[in-house]
Coordinates of C-alpha atoms and ligand atoms in Angstrom, one line a residue:
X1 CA 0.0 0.0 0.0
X2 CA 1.2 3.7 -0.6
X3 CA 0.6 6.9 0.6
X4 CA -1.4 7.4 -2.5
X5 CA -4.1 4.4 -1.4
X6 CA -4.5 6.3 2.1
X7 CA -7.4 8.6 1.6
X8 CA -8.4 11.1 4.4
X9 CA -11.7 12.8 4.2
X10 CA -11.5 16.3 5.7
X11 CA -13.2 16.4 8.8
X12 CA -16.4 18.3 9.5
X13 CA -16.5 20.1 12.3
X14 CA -18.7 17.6 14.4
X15 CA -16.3 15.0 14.1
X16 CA -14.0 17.2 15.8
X17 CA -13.2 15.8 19.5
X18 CA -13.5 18.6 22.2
X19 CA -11.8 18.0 25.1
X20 CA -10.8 19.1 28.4
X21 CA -7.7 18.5 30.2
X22 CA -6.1 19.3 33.7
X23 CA -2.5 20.2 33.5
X24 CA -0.2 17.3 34.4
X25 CA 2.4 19.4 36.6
X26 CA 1.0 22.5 38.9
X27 CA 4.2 22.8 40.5
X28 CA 6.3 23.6 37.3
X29 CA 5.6 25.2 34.1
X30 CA 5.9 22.8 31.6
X31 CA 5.8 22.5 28.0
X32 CA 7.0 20.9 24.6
X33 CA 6.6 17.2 26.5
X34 CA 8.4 14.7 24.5
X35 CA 7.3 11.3 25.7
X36 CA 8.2 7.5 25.8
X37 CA 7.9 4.4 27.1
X38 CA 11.0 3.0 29.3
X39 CA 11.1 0.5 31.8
X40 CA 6.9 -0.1 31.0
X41 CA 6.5 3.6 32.5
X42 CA 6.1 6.6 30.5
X43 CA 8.4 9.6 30.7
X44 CA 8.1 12.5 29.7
X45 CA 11.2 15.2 28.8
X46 CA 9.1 18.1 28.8
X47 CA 11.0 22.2 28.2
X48 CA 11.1 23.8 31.8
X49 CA 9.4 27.6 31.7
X50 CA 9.7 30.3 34.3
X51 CA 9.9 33.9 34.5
X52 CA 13.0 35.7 32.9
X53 CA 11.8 39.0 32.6
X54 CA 13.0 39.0 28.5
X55 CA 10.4 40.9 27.0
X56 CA 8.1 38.9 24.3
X57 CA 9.4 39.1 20.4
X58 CA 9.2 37.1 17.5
X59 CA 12.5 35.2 18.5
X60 CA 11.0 33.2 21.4
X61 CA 13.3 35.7 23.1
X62 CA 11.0 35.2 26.8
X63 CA 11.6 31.4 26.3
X64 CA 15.0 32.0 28.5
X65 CA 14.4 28.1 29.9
X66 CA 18.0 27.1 32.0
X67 CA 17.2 23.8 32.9
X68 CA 15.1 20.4 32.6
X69 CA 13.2 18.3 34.9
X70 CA 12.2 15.0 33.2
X71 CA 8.4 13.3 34.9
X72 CA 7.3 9.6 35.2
X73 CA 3.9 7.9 35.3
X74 CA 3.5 4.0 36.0
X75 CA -0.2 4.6 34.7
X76 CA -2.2 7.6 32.8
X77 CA -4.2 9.1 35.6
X78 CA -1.8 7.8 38.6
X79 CA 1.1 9.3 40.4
X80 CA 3.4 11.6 39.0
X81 CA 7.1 11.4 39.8
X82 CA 9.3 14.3 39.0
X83 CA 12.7 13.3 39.0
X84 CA 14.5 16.3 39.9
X85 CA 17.0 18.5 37.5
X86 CA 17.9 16.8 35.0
X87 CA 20.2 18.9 33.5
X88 CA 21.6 22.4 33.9
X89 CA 22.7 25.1 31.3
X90 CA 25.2 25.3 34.0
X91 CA 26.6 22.0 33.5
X92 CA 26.7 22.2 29.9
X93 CA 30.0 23.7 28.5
X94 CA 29.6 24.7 25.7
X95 CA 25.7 25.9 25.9
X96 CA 25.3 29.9 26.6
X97 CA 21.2 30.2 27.2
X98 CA 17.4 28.9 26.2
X99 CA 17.2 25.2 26.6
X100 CA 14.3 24.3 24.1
X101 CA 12.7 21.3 23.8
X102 CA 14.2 18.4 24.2
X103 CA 13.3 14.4 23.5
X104 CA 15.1 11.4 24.9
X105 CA 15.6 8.1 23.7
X106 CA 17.0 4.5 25.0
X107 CA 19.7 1.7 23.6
X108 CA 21.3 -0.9 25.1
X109 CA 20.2 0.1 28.7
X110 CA 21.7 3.5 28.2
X111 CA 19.4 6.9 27.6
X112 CA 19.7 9.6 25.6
X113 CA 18.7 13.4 26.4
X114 CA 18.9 15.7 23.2
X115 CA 18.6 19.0 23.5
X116 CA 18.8 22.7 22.2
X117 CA 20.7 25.6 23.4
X118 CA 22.3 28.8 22.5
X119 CA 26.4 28.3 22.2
X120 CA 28.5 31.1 23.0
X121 CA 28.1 33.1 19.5
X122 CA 24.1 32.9 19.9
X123 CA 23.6 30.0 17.5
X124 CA 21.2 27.3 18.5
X125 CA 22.7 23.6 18.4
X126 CA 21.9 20.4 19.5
X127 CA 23.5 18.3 22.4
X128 CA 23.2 15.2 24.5
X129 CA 23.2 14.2 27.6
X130 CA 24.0 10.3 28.5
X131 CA 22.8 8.4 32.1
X132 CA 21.9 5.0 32.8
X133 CA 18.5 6.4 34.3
X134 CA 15.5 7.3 32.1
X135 CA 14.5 9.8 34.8
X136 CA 18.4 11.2 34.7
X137 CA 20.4 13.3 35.9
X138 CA 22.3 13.2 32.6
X139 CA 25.7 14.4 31.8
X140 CA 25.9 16.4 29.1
X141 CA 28.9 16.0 26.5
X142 CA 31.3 18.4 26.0
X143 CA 30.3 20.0 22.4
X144 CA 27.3 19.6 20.8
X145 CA 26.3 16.9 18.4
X146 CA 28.7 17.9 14.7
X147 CA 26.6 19.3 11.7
X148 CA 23.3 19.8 13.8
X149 CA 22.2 23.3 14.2
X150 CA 18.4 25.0 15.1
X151 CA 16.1 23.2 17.5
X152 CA 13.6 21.1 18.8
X153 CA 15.5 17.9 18.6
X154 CA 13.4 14.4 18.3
X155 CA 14.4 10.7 18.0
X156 CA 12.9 8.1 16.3
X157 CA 13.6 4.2 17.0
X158 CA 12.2 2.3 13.7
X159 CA 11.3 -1.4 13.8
X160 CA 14.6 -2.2 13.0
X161 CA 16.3 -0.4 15.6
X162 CA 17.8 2.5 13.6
X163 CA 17.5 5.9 15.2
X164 CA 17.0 8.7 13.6
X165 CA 17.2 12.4 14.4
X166 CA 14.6 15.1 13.5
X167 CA 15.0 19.0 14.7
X168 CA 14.8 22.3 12.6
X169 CA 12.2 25.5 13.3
X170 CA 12.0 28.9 11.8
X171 CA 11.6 32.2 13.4
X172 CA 13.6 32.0 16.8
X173 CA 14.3 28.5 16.2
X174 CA 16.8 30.1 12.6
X175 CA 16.4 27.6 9.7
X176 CA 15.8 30.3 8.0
X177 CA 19.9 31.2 8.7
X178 CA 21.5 28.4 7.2
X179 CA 22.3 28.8 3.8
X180 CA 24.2 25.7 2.4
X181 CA 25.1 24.7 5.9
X182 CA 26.4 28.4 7.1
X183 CA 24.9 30.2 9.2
X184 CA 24.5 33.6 8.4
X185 CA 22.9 36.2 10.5
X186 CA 20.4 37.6 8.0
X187 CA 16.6 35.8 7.8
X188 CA 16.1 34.2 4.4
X189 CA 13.1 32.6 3.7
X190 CA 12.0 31.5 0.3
X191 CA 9.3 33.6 -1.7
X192 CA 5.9 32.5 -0.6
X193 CA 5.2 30.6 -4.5
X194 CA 8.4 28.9 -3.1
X195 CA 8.5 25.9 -1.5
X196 CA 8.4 26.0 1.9
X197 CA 11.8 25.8 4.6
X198 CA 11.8 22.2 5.3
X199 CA 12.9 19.9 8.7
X200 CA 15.9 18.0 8.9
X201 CA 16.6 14.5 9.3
X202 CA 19.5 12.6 10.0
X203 CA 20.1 8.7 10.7
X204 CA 22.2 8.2 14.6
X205 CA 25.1 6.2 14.4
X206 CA 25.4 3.1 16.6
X207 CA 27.0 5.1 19.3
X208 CA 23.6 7.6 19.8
X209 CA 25.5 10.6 20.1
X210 CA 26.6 11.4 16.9
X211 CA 25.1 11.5 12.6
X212 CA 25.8 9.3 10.1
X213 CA 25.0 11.6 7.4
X214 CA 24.5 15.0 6.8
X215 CA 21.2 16.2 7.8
X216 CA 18.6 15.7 4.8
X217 CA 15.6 18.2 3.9
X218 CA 11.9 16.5 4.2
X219 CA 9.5 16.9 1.9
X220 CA 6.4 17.8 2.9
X221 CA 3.4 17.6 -0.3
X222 CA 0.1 18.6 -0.9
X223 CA -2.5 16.7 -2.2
X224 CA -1.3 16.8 -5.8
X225 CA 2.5 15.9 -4.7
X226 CA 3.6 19.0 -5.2
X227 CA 5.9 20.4 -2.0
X228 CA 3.7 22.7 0.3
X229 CA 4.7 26.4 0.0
X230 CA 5.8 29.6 2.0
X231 CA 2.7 31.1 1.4
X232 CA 1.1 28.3 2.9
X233 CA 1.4 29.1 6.6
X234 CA -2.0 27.3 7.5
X235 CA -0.5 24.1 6.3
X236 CA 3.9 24.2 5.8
X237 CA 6.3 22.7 8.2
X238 CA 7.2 25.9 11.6
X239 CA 8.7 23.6 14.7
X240 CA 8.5 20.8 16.6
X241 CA 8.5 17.8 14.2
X242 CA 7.6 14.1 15.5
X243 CA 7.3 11.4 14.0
X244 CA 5.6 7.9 15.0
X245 CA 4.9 4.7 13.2
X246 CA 1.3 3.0 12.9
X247 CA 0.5 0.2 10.9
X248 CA 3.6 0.1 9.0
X249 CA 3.0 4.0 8.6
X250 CA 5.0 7.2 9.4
X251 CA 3.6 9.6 10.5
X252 CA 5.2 13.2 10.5
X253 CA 3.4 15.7 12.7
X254 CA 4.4 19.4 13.4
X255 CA 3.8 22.6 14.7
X256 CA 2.4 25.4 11.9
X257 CA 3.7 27.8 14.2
X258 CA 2.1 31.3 13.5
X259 CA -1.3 29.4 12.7
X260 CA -1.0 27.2 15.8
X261 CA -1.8 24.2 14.6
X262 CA -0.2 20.6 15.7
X263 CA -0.3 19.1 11.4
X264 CA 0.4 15.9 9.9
X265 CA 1.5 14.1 7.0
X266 CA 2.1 10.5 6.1
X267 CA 5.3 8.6 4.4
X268 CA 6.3 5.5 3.6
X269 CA 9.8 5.7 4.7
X270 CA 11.3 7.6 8.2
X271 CA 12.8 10.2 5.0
X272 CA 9.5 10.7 3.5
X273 CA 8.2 12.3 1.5
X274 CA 5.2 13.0 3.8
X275 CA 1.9 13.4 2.7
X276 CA 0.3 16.5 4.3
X277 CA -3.0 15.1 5.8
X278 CA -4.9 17.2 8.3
X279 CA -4.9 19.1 11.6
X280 CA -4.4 17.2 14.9
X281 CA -4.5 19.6 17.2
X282 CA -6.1 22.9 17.1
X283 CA -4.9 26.2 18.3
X284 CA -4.6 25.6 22.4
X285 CA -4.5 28.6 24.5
X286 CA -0.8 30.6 24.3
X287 CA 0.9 31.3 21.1
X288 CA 3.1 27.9 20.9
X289 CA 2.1 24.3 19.9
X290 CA 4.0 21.5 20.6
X291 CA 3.2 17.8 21.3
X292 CA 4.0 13.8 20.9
X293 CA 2.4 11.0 20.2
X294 CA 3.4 7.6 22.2
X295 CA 1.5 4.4 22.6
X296 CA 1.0 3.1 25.8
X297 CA -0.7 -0.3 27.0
X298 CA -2.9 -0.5 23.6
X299 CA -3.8 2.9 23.5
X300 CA -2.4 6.2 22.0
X301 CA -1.8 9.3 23.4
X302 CA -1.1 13.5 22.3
X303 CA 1.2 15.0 25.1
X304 CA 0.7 18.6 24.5
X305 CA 0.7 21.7 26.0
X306 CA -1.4 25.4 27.0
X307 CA -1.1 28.3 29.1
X308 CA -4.0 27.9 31.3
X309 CA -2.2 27.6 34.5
X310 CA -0.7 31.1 33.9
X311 CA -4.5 32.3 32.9
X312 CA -2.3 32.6 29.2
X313 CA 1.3 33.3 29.5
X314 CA 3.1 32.5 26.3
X315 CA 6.1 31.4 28.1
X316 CA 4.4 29.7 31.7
X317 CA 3.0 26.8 30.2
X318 CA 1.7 23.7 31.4
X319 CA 2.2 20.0 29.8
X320 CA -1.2 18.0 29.2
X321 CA -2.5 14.8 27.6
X322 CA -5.3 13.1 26.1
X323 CA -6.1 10.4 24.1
X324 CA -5.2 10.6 20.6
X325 CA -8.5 8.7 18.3
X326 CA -7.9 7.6 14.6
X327 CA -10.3 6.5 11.8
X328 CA -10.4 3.0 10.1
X329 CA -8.5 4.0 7.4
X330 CA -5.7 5.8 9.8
X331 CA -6.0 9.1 9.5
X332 CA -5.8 11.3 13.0
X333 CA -9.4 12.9 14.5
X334 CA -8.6 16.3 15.2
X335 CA -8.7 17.4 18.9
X336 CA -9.9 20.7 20.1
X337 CA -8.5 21.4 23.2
X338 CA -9.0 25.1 23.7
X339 CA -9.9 26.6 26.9
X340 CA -11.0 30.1 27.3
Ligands
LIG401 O1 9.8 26.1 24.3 C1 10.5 26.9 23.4 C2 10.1 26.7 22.0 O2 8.7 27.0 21.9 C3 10.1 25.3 21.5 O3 11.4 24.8 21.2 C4 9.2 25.4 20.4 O4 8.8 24.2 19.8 C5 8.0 26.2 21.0 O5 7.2 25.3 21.7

């Protein structure tokens, strides 16, 4: 079967799933959770917000975030453990500022933090952190992983146990800086009849903490195959990519950034192309959106997050979940989640 054979109706708005959820931390802001299952528990590596003072602009500037705390459930609805720092700018050497969402991932007994940060010239890269605990504290390697650059890091472990890294985001998150891998200060974005900037890919080698290849572009197509465009806000790749694997499917979902939506598009392959399909989650209260998708005991789940606990901060959010429903022929049912 293909991607072609996969038809998805659009959705009318009564098959649209409202839903209400508490926040899953009151102590903490939280946001961008990233979970998985390890050890039969999930965990979740969620971003860790507080209040900087950096006034709000259109690079995430107020997301100033120093440090992670990484939570564990045995069961959805049970007890929530938070399992301290996990890791501190601090203890990262060659990290300046803005720890940005992160995802973790386990091999061999051994697990994985990934991670975005500022360096010292104000460049976001991605790093790891290594510990033999899924709840941490890690220990961050000295320089960040070679040839990876922007942010929101995530890892995929295919049926055959390859692992593969996904990050890029525009805006604050500068894609739109690297130009035939340089980064150059100025914003360049292609014209809007252009297609769109695109995430990256890149297989792990063995050892988890470094590429074995140079990041790859996705391609992300409209109905037609033809690449979604610039112009295309409501629909084209912003942050936040994740990707999951249902009935021998891959499934690419991300953030559309300035039109808030959680999107997603199916492939056949972990390099797509992806097929854009629809709209998983609608805008949530705050101007980010960022989720993940994770099976647990037969059933699957969207980890996402809002700013209700801070009555609508931007940058105090709080991590939430509900369960994620698809159709018989595997498309997503699109969750409204929006509280006033
Ligand atoms: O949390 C900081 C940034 O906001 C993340 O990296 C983006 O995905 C957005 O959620």
């Amino acid at each position: 079967e293909k991607v072609e054979d996969f038809p998805v109706e659009p959705q009318s708005e009564a098959e649209v799933l409202n839903v209400s959820s508490e926040p899953l931390i009151t102590d903490n802001f939280t946001a961008d959770p990233s979970a998985h299952v390890f050890q039969d528990k999930l965990y979740i590596y969620p971003s860790h917000d507080y209040y900087s003072g950096i006034p709000e602009d259109d690079l995430g500037s107020h997301f100033n975030m120093r440090d992670y705390h990484v939570y564990s459930m045995d069961s959805v609805g049970g007890k929530i453990t938070d399992h301290g720092v996990a890791l501190d700018v601090k203890d990262v050497k060659w990290a300046k500022r803005q720890m940005w969402a992160p995802d973790a991932a386990e091999k061999d007994g051994k697990y994985y933090l990934y991670f975005p940060a500022k360096d010292k010239d104000d460049i976001f890269r991605i790093g790891v952190a290594t510990s033999d605990n899924p709840g941490g504290p890690f220990v961050a390697l000295p320089e960040p992983i070679e040839n990876t650059f922007s942010i929101d890091p995530a890892v995929f472990k295919d049926s055959d146990n390859e692992y593969y890294l996904y990050f890029g985001g525009i805006w604050g998150g500068q894609l739109q800086r690297w130009q035939n891998d340089t980064f150059e200060m100025e914003d360049a974005y292609p014209a809007d009849t252009a297609s769109a900037l695109k995430p990256k890919i890149a297989k792990l080698n063995s050892d988890m903490v470094s590429l074995a290849e140079t990041p790859r572009d996705i391609q992300i197509l409209d109905e037609n195959g033809k690449e979604l465009t610039t112009g295309d806000n409501e629909r084209r790749f912003f942050e936040a990519a994740w990707v999951h694997k249902m009935n021998g499917k891959y499934y690419l979902s991300y953030s559309t950034g300035d039109t808030h939506n959680i999107a997603y598009a199916v492939g056949d392959s972990p390099y797509g192309p992806f097929t854009y399909k629809g709209v998983i989650l609608k805008p949530v209260l705050g101007w980010t959106n960022h989720h993940s998708i994770v099976e647990f005991k037969g059933k699957w789940y969207l980890f996402y997050h809002d700013s209700s606990l801070s009555g609508g901060k931007t940058y105090l959010r709080s991590i939430k979940m509900t369960e994620l429903k698809f159709n018989d022929d595997g498309s997503i049912r699109t969750i409204d989640a929006m509280v006033s």
